[in-house]
Amino acid sequence: MKLMVLDGNSIVNRSYYGIRPLTTRDGLYTHAVFGFLTTLQRLTEEEQPEALCVTFDRREPTFRHQADEHYKAQRKGMPEELAMQMPVLKEVLDAMNIPRYEMAGYEADDLIGTISRKCEAQGWECVVVTGDKDSLQLITDHTKVKLVSTRMGQTTTKDMTPASFREQYGFDPVHMIDLKALMGDPSDNITGVPGVGEKTAMALIQEYQSIDAIYEKLPDIHAKPAVIRKLTEGEESARHSYYLAAIVTDAPLAFDPQENLRKPFSPDLYELFLRLEFTKLIDKYGLQPATEAAEKQADFAVTVEQVTEGETAQKWLACWRGADHVAVYALPDLRAIGVLCRTDEENAVMAELFFDRYDGDWNALLNALFAEDIKKVSHHVKDLIRTLLENGLRADGFVFDTALAAYLLDATAAQYDLQRLFVSYYHEELPKPVHLEDDAFSLLGDTAAAEAALDSYTAAVDALYGTLRPLLQEREMWELYTRAELPLCRVLAEMEIAGFKVDGKALAEFGQMLSSSIAKLEGRIYEAAGAPFNINSPKQLGTVLFETLQLPHGKKTKTGWSTNADVLDKLRFAHPIVDDILTYRQYTKLKSTYADGLLKVIGPDGRIHTNFQMTVTATGRLSSTEPNLQNIPTRTELGSQMRRMFVADEGNVLVDADYSQIELRLLAHMAGDEVMRQQFLSGADFHTATAARVFHLPTEEVTQQMRSRAKAVNFGIVYGISAFSLSQDIGVSVAEAKDYMERYFNTYRGVKQYMSDVVEKAREQGYVETLLHRRRDLPELSSSKFNLRAFGERVALNMPIQGTAADVMKLAMVRVYERLKRENLRAKLIMQVHDELIVECPIGEREQVEVLLREEMEQVMQLSVPLLAEAHSGSDWLSAKG
C-alpha cells in the first residue's frame, strides 16, 4: 500500500509564483489553487497511491520559534493574492475528500515526518511531495521524496530515493540535518557554523557523516586550521542549528494510513469548481452536477415548438417582428437554428428551425429571419454574417453580440465561448455541445440531446444579453459598442469575403528565388564551418560558432550555446559566417511562412481570405489569422517585396491610407501638453522638432541621427519604455538613454505629469480606459510581485493611447464603409493593418476614394490636435504605400 502526502504550503507557493495570475470574473485569484490541483492530479496519475493527504503550516509560533526568536524572522508575510486562496484550497480539498493535517506548535514538515514514519511502521510505502529540500532527510527505503518545481507555468518533478540521494550528495539522507547544521540555511535564518559554507560543509559530511563524528575527532579532522578554528568556536551554533533543522518524526498527531484511503469526490466539488470557473477540471475529473443542480430552471417558462411548415413560419415571423428582440443561435452550416422570443417577463417561446424538417422555402425563411425588421441578439455575429452572405442571404438586424459584449467587459479573458461565459456569469454549466457533432440531428445521433442543447445555447444567448447590456451601459461602453464594435461585424465579414488578390505566379517565382539564394548561403556557411551541419539546430550551430570557430562572447545555457538573434547581431563583424546565418534565417522564414505559406491559402478566385479576430487583443486592435496578413514583413527590402505580390484586380487600383503619428497625436491630446500640441498644430516635422528642443538646437542643425533618436524616444514613451530598452534600441549606453529621457520629460512636462497621473489613477480604480471608455482591468498594479506591478504600470501607460488608436481606427472603418455604400461606389474596403486601411476600387473611382478615405479618417474624432491621414494608390500594395 502506498500513501502520498503533499506539503501544502510548499506546493501552493510554487504554483502561486510559477503560474501567471488567474482570477474569476469576480476578482478572486485562483492560479495557486489551479496549479496545486493540476500538480496533484499529475502526481496521483503518476504514483497511483491508495491513500492521499495534505499538510499545512499554521500561523502560530512553533517550538522552533520559541527556541530561537530569529528563526524565519526575515520571512515576509504571505502575499494577499495568495492568502485569499488558502481557504479556497482547503475548501476544495475537503470537497475532494482529501484529509488535511495541521497542528499548533509544529510545521507541515514535522507532520510529514511523523506521517512517513507511521506509514513505515504499518508496512506502507510513503511518497512525500514537496518543493523544499529540507524533507530530503526523511528519505528511507520506504519513503521517497518527490521534489517539485514550477517555472513559467511548467511543473517538473524529481524522484529522490536513498540511491539517487547518495549519488548526488555522497552521504545518507538523514545527514542532510548535519549538512544544514554546518552550512546553515539563510531562508530559515538558521546560522550554522559562521564562516563555513556549502562546499566546506559538504566535504566534511561526505567524509565524517555527522557533526557528532566531526566534533568527536576535532582537532584532528582533515581540514584547514581556519576551518577547525571556526568549527571549534561554532560548536554551540552547530548543535542549535541541528535542533532547528531536524524534522520531528514523532509529533503527537493522531494518524492512521487507512483513514486516508482515497474516496469519491463530494457532489459539492462540481458547484465549487463552477464558482472558481475551473471548467477544464470539471471535464478532466468527469464531475456531474448534483440532482438539484441539474434541475435548475430558467426564471421564465419556455414553450418549445419546431417550425416545419411555411404557413406556421409566417406566424412566427410576425411574432418576431413585433418583439423587442429575439435571441438567435445558429449552427455554423445554418442547418439548425434556435430562436427564443420573450413574450412577457414570465414566458418565452423557443422556435427550432431544422433544414431537413422544413417543407417550405428554407432560404426564404432565413432571408425573412435575418432581415432588418427583426431585431436579433446572437453570439459571434461577424462569423454568422459572413456565413449568411456567403450563402447569398440577408444579414441585417443584429442589435447585440454577446461575445463582443463579454470581450469589452473583460478584454483579457482570452476565450468568449458560450460555455465559459455561462459558467463565469451564472456558475452553471451548459450541456455538452452535442448539437455541433456531425451526426447530431441524423438518425445516427442523439437527436433529443442535440435539440435540448440547441435550446439551451439559444436561451444562454438571451440570458447573457439581459446581463451584459446593463453592464456595458453602467461602464459607459455603450457608445463604443454601438458605434464601433457591433457595426464593424458587417464591415469585417464583407472584407473577409472580398479577400485580397495575390499574384500567385510572382509569389512562386519569389519562392524559387529564395530557394536559390538559400542554397548558395548554405554552401558558404558549410565552407566556413569546414563541414555540413544542421543550420537550424541551435545546438549544432553553437558548436560550430563557439567551439569550432572559437568566436568570442559565447553564452551557454542549460541546453547549450545561445544562438538567438541578439547574440548573433553582436557577432556580425567577428566572422563572415554570422552575417550569412542571419540572412539564411531571414530567407528561410520568408520562404516557409510567406512564399510557400501564402501560396497554399490562395482561394479558387485568386484571392486570400483572412479571418479578422475581434476578441483577441487587450487593447482593442484587430488581429488577422489563417493567414495573418497584418504581419507581412516590411522592415527589410526583400521582405517588403512581399507586398508587391498583393495586387488589384484588372481595371482596379489599391488605395492605401494611413494615419500619421496617431499615437503621438493622441498622447498630445490626452496629456494636454501645450508644447507638444503646438508642434502638431504648426505642421512641422514632429521628430525633428522634438530633437531640436531636446538638444537645444535650431531645427536646421538637427542631424538625421538626432532625429532618429528623438523618434525612438517619442514612440518609446508611448509604450512605457525603460532607459535600458531605449539604450538597446538606439545603440547608446543606459546613462545616455536615461539622459535623453530626462531631456524629453523636461521638454514635455505635461507628458511626464500625465504618465504619473494615469498610473496613480489606475492604482486607485483598478483599471485604465480609452477616450471612448474601452477598459482594461489591471489587478497587476496591486500585486505583491514587483515584475507584475511593473508590467501593470507599463500597460497603464500604453493601453489608453493604443486602445484609443484602435477605437479611432474601428470608427474610421465603419465610416468609410458606410460612405462607400452611401455614394454607391464599387470600391471595397479589403484590409486593415495597424493604422492603415486599404480599399480596392475601379480606376475611375481612385481620386474620389482617396479624398473619401482622408476625410473620414481625419474627421472621425475631434481632438485638440489634428488627425492626419495620407492616401496613395497603385496597382499593388507596395506601390500604393506611396
Short mmCIF file of C-alpha atoms in Angstrom, two decimals, residues 415-750:
data_model
loop_
_atom_site.label_atom_id
_atom_site.label_comp_id
_atom_site.label_asym_id
_atom_site.label_seq_id
_atom_site.Cartn_x
_atom_site.Cartn_y
_atom_site.Cartn_z
CA GLN A 415 -11.93 32.96 -24.66
CA TYR A 416 -15.53 34.02 -25.07
CA ASP A 417 -17.39 30.83 -25.97
CA LEU A 418 -20.88 30.46 -24.55
CA GLN A 419 -19.93 27.61 -22.22
CA ARG A 420 -17.23 29.64 -20.45
CA LEU A 421 -19.32 32.78 -20.24
CA PHE A 422 -22.26 30.90 -18.77
CA VAL A 423 -20.07 29.41 -16.06
CA SER A 424 -18.43 32.77 -15.39
CA TYR A 425 -21.65 34.76 -15.06
CA TYR A 426 -24.07 32.19 -13.63
CA HIS A 427 -21.88 29.46 -12.08
CA GLU A 428 -23.83 26.92 -14.09
CA GLU A 429 -22.73 24.69 -16.96
CA LEU A 430 -24.46 24.43 -20.27
CA PRO A 431 -24.99 20.91 -21.63
CA LYS A 432 -22.20 19.40 -23.70
CA PRO A 433 -22.45 20.89 -27.23
CA VAL A 434 -23.68 17.65 -28.82
CA HIS A 435 -25.66 19.74 -31.33
CA LEU A 436 -22.37 20.60 -33.04
CA GLU A 437 -21.49 16.98 -33.83
CA ASP A 438 -21.70 15.98 -37.50
CA ASP A 439 -24.48 13.43 -36.97
CA ALA A 440 -26.26 15.35 -34.19
CA PHE A 441 -29.59 15.62 -35.98
CA SER A 442 -29.33 12.48 -38.13
CA LEU A 443 -30.77 9.03 -37.44
CA LEU A 444 -27.37 8.07 -36.01
CA GLY A 445 -27.26 10.93 -33.50
CA ASP A 446 -28.98 11.51 -30.20
CA THR A 447 -31.49 14.00 -31.61
CA ALA A 448 -33.24 14.62 -28.30
CA ALA A 449 -29.95 15.62 -26.64
CA ALA A 450 -28.95 17.72 -29.66
CA GLU A 451 -32.28 19.57 -29.67
CA ALA A 452 -32.05 20.18 -25.92
CA ALA A 453 -28.51 21.54 -26.32
CA LEU A 454 -29.61 23.83 -29.17
CA ASP A 455 -32.40 25.19 -26.97
CA SER A 456 -30.03 25.68 -24.00
CA TYR A 457 -27.46 27.57 -26.04
CA THR A 458 -30.14 29.79 -27.56
CA ALA A 459 -31.51 30.54 -24.09
CA ALA A 460 -27.95 31.25 -22.93
CA VAL A 461 -27.60 33.95 -25.58
CA ASP A 462 -30.81 35.57 -24.34
CA ALA A 463 -29.72 35.35 -20.69
CA LEU A 464 -26.32 36.90 -21.42
CA TYR A 465 -27.97 39.74 -23.33
CA GLY A 466 -30.02 40.57 -20.25
CA THR A 467 -26.88 40.53 -18.08
CA LEU A 468 -24.27 42.13 -20.32
CA ARG A 469 -26.18 45.04 -21.85
CA PRO A 470 -26.74 46.84 -18.50
CA LEU A 471 -23.07 46.27 -17.59
CA LEU A 472 -21.92 47.95 -20.81
CA GLN A 473 -24.18 50.91 -20.09
CA GLU A 474 -23.07 51.08 -16.48
CA ARG A 475 -19.40 51.20 -17.55
CA GLU A 476 -20.08 53.84 -20.23
CA MET A 477 -19.15 51.47 -23.07
CA TRP A 478 -22.47 51.61 -24.88
CA GLU A 479 -21.37 54.28 -27.36
CA LEU A 480 -18.18 52.36 -28.18
CA TYR A 481 -20.21 49.17 -28.58
CA THR A 482 -22.92 50.60 -30.82
CA ARG A 483 -20.76 52.99 -32.87
CA ALA A 484 -17.69 50.82 -33.41
CA GLU A 485 -17.75 47.20 -32.30
CA LEU A 486 -21.19 45.99 -33.42
CA PRO A 487 -21.36 47.73 -36.83
CA LEU A 488 -17.81 46.55 -37.52
CA CYS A 489 -19.12 42.96 -37.65
CA ARG A 490 -20.71 43.61 -41.04
CA VAL A 491 -17.68 45.55 -42.28
CA LEU A 492 -15.24 42.76 -41.41
CA ALA A 493 -17.49 40.00 -42.75
CA GLU A 494 -17.59 41.72 -46.15
CA MET A 495 -13.82 42.32 -46.04
CA GLU A 496 -13.21 38.62 -45.37
CA ILE A 497 -15.47 37.63 -48.26
CA ALA A 498 -13.85 40.16 -50.62
CA GLY A 499 -10.33 38.96 -49.87
CA PHE A 500 -7.05 40.32 -51.22
CA LYS A 501 -5.87 39.29 -54.68
CA VAL A 502 -2.40 37.75 -54.87
CA ASP A 503 -0.16 37.31 -57.92
CA GLY A 504 0.42 33.58 -57.48
CA LYS A 505 2.91 33.36 -60.35
CA ALA A 506 5.06 36.17 -58.92
CA LEU A 507 4.82 34.61 -55.45
CA ALA A 508 6.01 31.23 -56.79
CA GLU A 509 8.90 32.89 -58.62
CA PHE A 510 9.79 34.78 -55.44
CA GLY A 511 9.87 31.44 -53.58
CA GLN A 512 12.16 29.93 -56.24
CA MET A 513 14.49 32.91 -55.99
CA LEU A 514 14.62 32.45 -52.22
CA SER A 515 15.35 28.73 -52.62
CA SER A 516 18.27 29.52 -54.90
CA SER A 517 19.62 32.14 -52.50
CA ILE A 518 19.19 29.77 -49.53
CA ALA A 519 21.17 27.05 -51.35
CA LYS A 520 24.05 29.47 -52.02
CA LEU A 521 24.04 30.62 -48.40
CA GLU A 522 24.13 27.00 -47.19
CA GLY A 523 27.19 26.37 -49.36
CA ARG A 524 29.03 29.39 -47.97
CA ILE A 525 28.10 28.52 -44.38
CA TYR A 526 29.26 24.89 -44.74
CA GLU A 527 32.52 26.04 -46.32
CA ALA A 528 33.19 28.47 -43.48
CA ALA A 529 32.31 25.81 -40.88
CA GLY A 530 34.52 23.20 -42.54
CA ALA A 531 31.70 20.64 -42.85
CA PRO A 532 27.93 20.43 -43.41
CA PHE A 533 25.72 20.66 -40.30
CA ASN A 534 22.09 21.44 -39.43
CA ILE A 535 21.98 25.24 -39.54
CA ASN A 536 18.53 25.18 -37.94
CA SER A 537 19.82 23.28 -34.90
CA PRO A 538 20.85 25.77 -32.17
CA LYS A 539 22.98 23.05 -30.57
CA GLN A 540 24.94 22.26 -33.74
CA LEU A 541 25.19 25.93 -34.70
CA GLY A 542 26.51 26.83 -31.24
CA THR A 543 29.15 24.13 -31.50
CA VAL A 544 30.30 25.48 -34.89
CA LEU A 545 30.42 29.12 -33.79
CA PHE A 546 31.90 28.86 -30.33
CA GLU A 547 33.88 25.63 -30.38
CA THR A 548 34.96 25.05 -34.00
CA LEU A 549 35.41 28.72 -34.98
CA GLN A 550 36.13 29.95 -31.42
CA LEU A 551 34.06 33.13 -31.80
CA PRO A 552 34.03 35.43 -28.76
CA HIS A 553 31.26 36.24 -26.27
CA GLY A 554 29.56 32.85 -26.35
CA LYS A 555 26.85 32.41 -23.73
CA LYS A 556 25.97 28.92 -22.57
CA THR A 557 22.52 27.95 -21.31
CA LYS A 558 21.26 24.69 -19.82
CA THR A 559 20.61 23.35 -23.32
CA GLY A 560 23.85 24.55 -24.93
CA TRP A 561 25.22 27.69 -26.57
CA SER A 562 22.77 30.54 -27.13
CA THR A 563 22.40 31.44 -30.81
CA ASN A 564 19.45 33.84 -30.71
CA ALA A 565 19.29 36.98 -32.84
CA ASP A 566 20.72 39.24 -30.12
CA VAL A 567 23.80 37.03 -29.74
CA LEU A 568 24.38 36.79 -33.49
CA ASP A 569 23.86 40.53 -34.02
CA LYS A 570 26.79 41.23 -31.70
CA LEU A 571 28.96 38.82 -33.69
CA ARG A 572 28.23 40.27 -37.14
CA PHE A 573 31.76 41.61 -37.57
CA ALA A 574 33.53 38.71 -35.86
CA HIS A 575 33.23 36.35 -38.83
CA PRO A 576 31.50 36.41 -42.27
CA ILE A 577 29.58 33.23 -41.39
CA VAL A 578 27.42 35.16 -38.89
CA ASP A 579 26.01 37.55 -41.48
CA ASP A 580 25.27 34.59 -43.76
CA ILE A 581 23.46 32.77 -40.95
CA LEU A 582 21.30 35.80 -40.18
CA THR A 583 20.45 36.20 -43.86
CA TYR A 584 19.76 32.45 -44.09
CA ARG A 585 17.30 32.70 -41.22
CA GLN A 586 15.56 35.67 -42.82
CA TYR A 587 15.26 33.94 -46.21
CA THR A 588 14.04 30.61 -44.80
CA LYS A 589 11.41 32.44 -42.75
CA LEU A 590 10.27 34.39 -45.81
CA LYS A 591 10.08 31.22 -47.88
CA SER A 592 8.32 28.91 -45.40
CA THR A 593 5.89 31.37 -43.82
CA TYR A 594 5.15 33.68 -46.71
CA ALA A 595 6.24 32.45 -50.14
CA ASP A 596 5.16 28.83 -49.54
CA GLY A 597 2.59 29.51 -46.82
CA LEU A 598 0.60 32.09 -48.76
CA LEU A 599 0.57 30.00 -51.93
CA LYS A 600 -1.29 27.28 -50.01
CA VAL A 601 -4.14 29.59 -48.96
CA ILE A 602 -4.91 31.34 -52.25
CA GLY A 603 -8.56 30.62 -52.97
CA PRO A 604 -10.05 29.49 -56.31
CA ASP A 605 -10.81 33.18 -57.01
CA GLY A 606 -7.10 34.00 -56.78
CA ARG A 607 -7.58 35.88 -53.52
CA ILE A 608 -6.56 35.28 -49.92
CA HIS A 609 -9.43 35.48 -47.45
CA THR A 610 -8.06 36.19 -43.99
CA ASN A 611 -10.09 35.92 -40.80
CA PHE A 612 -10.28 39.06 -38.67
CA GLN A 613 -10.38 38.39 -34.93
CA MET A 614 -12.33 40.91 -32.86
CA THR A 615 -11.85 39.50 -29.36
CA VAL A 616 -8.13 38.72 -29.11
CA THR A 617 -6.09 41.79 -28.17
CA ALA A 618 -6.43 43.54 -24.83
CA THR A 619 -6.03 46.97 -26.48
CA GLY A 620 -8.93 46.54 -28.89
CA ARG A 621 -6.82 46.20 -32.02
CA LEU A 622 -7.98 43.72 -34.64
CA SER A 623 -5.88 40.69 -35.41
CA SER A 624 -5.70 38.60 -38.56
CA THR A 625 -5.39 34.81 -38.81
CA GLU A 626 -5.48 31.99 -41.36
CA PRO A 627 -3.31 33.63 -42.67
CA ASN A 628 -2.05 36.63 -40.71
CA LEU A 629 -1.93 39.42 -43.29
CA GLN A 630 -1.15 42.04 -40.65
CA ASN A 631 2.31 40.55 -40.21
CA ILE A 632 3.63 40.79 -43.76
CA PRO A 633 7.29 41.82 -43.24
CA THR A 634 8.28 45.36 -44.18
CA ARG A 635 11.49 46.08 -42.28
CA THR A 636 13.81 44.65 -44.94
CA GLU A 637 13.89 45.43 -48.63
CA LEU A 638 13.35 41.80 -49.56
CA GLY A 639 10.55 41.40 -47.01
CA SER A 640 8.75 44.49 -48.24
CA GLN A 641 8.77 42.97 -51.75
CA MET A 642 6.11 40.60 -50.42
CA ARG A 643 3.66 43.49 -50.61
CA ARG A 644 4.26 43.66 -54.36
CA MET A 645 2.56 40.25 -54.64
CA PHE A 646 -0.73 41.69 -53.31
CA VAL A 647 -2.39 43.30 -56.29
CA ALA A 648 -5.56 44.96 -57.50
CA ASP A 649 -7.91 43.12 -59.83
CA GLU A 650 -7.84 44.02 -63.51
CA GLY A 651 -9.23 47.51 -64.05
CA ASN A 652 -8.82 48.34 -60.37
CA VAL A 653 -6.29 50.04 -58.13
CA LEU A 654 -5.47 49.80 -54.46
CA VAL A 655 -5.86 52.94 -52.36
CA ASP A 656 -3.82 52.84 -49.16
CA ALA A 657 -4.44 55.39 -46.41
CA ASP A 658 -2.74 55.54 -43.06
CA TYR A 659 -2.74 57.79 -40.05
CA SER A 660 0.30 59.96 -39.46
CA GLN A 661 1.71 59.50 -35.94
CA ILE A 662 -1.74 58.80 -34.48
CA GLU A 663 -0.48 57.56 -31.12
CA LEU A 664 1.72 60.61 -30.56
CA ARG A 665 -1.16 62.91 -31.51
CA LEU A 666 -3.38 61.09 -29.05
CA LEU A 667 -0.67 61.45 -26.40
CA ALA A 668 -0.52 65.20 -27.01
CA HIS A 669 -4.31 65.46 -26.67
CA MET A 670 -4.68 63.15 -23.66
CA ALA A 671 -1.70 64.59 -21.78
CA GLY A 672 -2.75 68.15 -22.59
CA ASP A 673 0.90 69.01 -23.18
CA GLU A 674 0.87 72.50 -24.70
CA VAL A 675 4.37 72.28 -26.20
CA MET A 676 3.58 69.01 -27.94
CA ARG A 677 0.18 70.29 -29.10
CA GLN A 678 1.70 73.41 -30.64
CA GLN A 679 4.23 71.32 -32.55
CA PHE A 680 1.45 69.26 -34.12
CA LEU A 681 -0.64 72.36 -34.80
CA SER A 682 2.32 74.02 -36.56
CA GLY A 683 2.56 71.19 -39.08
CA ALA A 684 6.33 70.88 -38.61
CA ASP A 685 8.11 67.53 -38.65
CA PHE A 686 7.42 66.34 -35.12
CA HIS A 687 10.54 64.20 -34.63
CA THR A 688 12.83 66.96 -35.88
CA ALA A 689 11.07 69.49 -33.65
CA THR A 690 11.47 67.13 -30.68
CA ALA A 691 15.19 66.68 -31.41
CA ALA A 692 15.65 70.44 -31.69
CA ARG A 693 14.05 71.01 -28.29
CA VAL A 694 15.76 68.09 -26.57
CA PHE A 695 19.24 69.01 -27.87
CA HIS A 696 18.64 72.80 -27.70
CA LEU A 697 19.49 73.34 -31.36
CA PRO A 698 17.94 75.22 -34.26
CA THR A 699 15.81 72.91 -36.40
CA GLU A 700 18.19 73.19 -39.36
CA GLU A 701 21.09 71.85 -37.26
CA VAL A 702 19.31 68.64 -36.24
CA THR A 703 21.13 65.68 -37.76
CA GLN A 704 19.47 62.54 -39.08
CA GLN A 705 20.86 60.60 -36.11
CA MET A 706 19.39 63.12 -33.67
CA ARG A 707 16.01 62.89 -35.38
CA SER A 708 16.18 59.09 -35.34
CA ARG A 709 16.91 59.04 -31.62
CA ALA A 710 14.17 61.56 -30.90
CA LYS A 711 11.78 59.37 -32.88
CA ALA A 712 12.76 56.32 -30.81
CA VAL A 713 12.13 58.26 -27.60
CA ASN A 714 8.81 59.63 -28.91
CA PHE A 715 7.41 56.21 -29.70
CA GLY A 716 9.13 54.54 -26.77
CA ILE A 717 7.39 56.84 -24.31
CA VAL A 718 4.02 55.67 -25.65
CA TYR A 719 4.99 52.09 -24.79
CA GLY A 720 6.39 52.91 -21.36
CA ILE A 721 9.93 52.14 -22.48
CA SER A 722 12.73 51.85 -19.90
CA ALA A 723 16.14 53.51 -20.19
CA PHE A 724 17.70 50.08 -20.70
CA SER A 725 15.35 49.17 -23.57
CA LEU A 726 15.87 52.56 -25.19
CA SER A 727 19.63 52.12 -24.96
CA GLN A 728 19.31 48.79 -26.79
CA ASP A 729 17.07 50.32 -29.47
CA ILE A 730 19.32 53.26 -30.34
CA GLY A 731 22.72 51.76 -29.50
CA VAL A 732 23.82 54.00 -26.67
CA SER A 733 24.70 53.44 -23.02
CA VAL A 734 21.96 53.23 -20.40
CA ALA A 735 23.23 56.51 -18.93
CA GLU A 736 22.90 58.26 -22.31
CA ALA A 737 19.43 56.81 -22.83
CA LYS A 738 18.42 57.99 -19.38
CA ASP A 739 19.74 61.45 -20.22
CA TYR A 740 17.66 61.51 -23.45
CA MET A 741 14.54 60.59 -21.49
CA GLU A 742 15.17 63.25 -18.84
CA ARG A 743 15.63 65.88 -21.55
CA TYR A 744 12.44 64.66 -23.20
CA PHE A 745 10.43 64.99 -20.00
CA ASN A 746 11.91 68.42 -19.32
CA THR A 747 10.68 69.41 -22.76
CA TYR A 748 7.25 67.82 -22.47
CA ARG A 749 6.43 68.31 -18.80
CA GLY A 750 2.74 67.67 -19.42
#
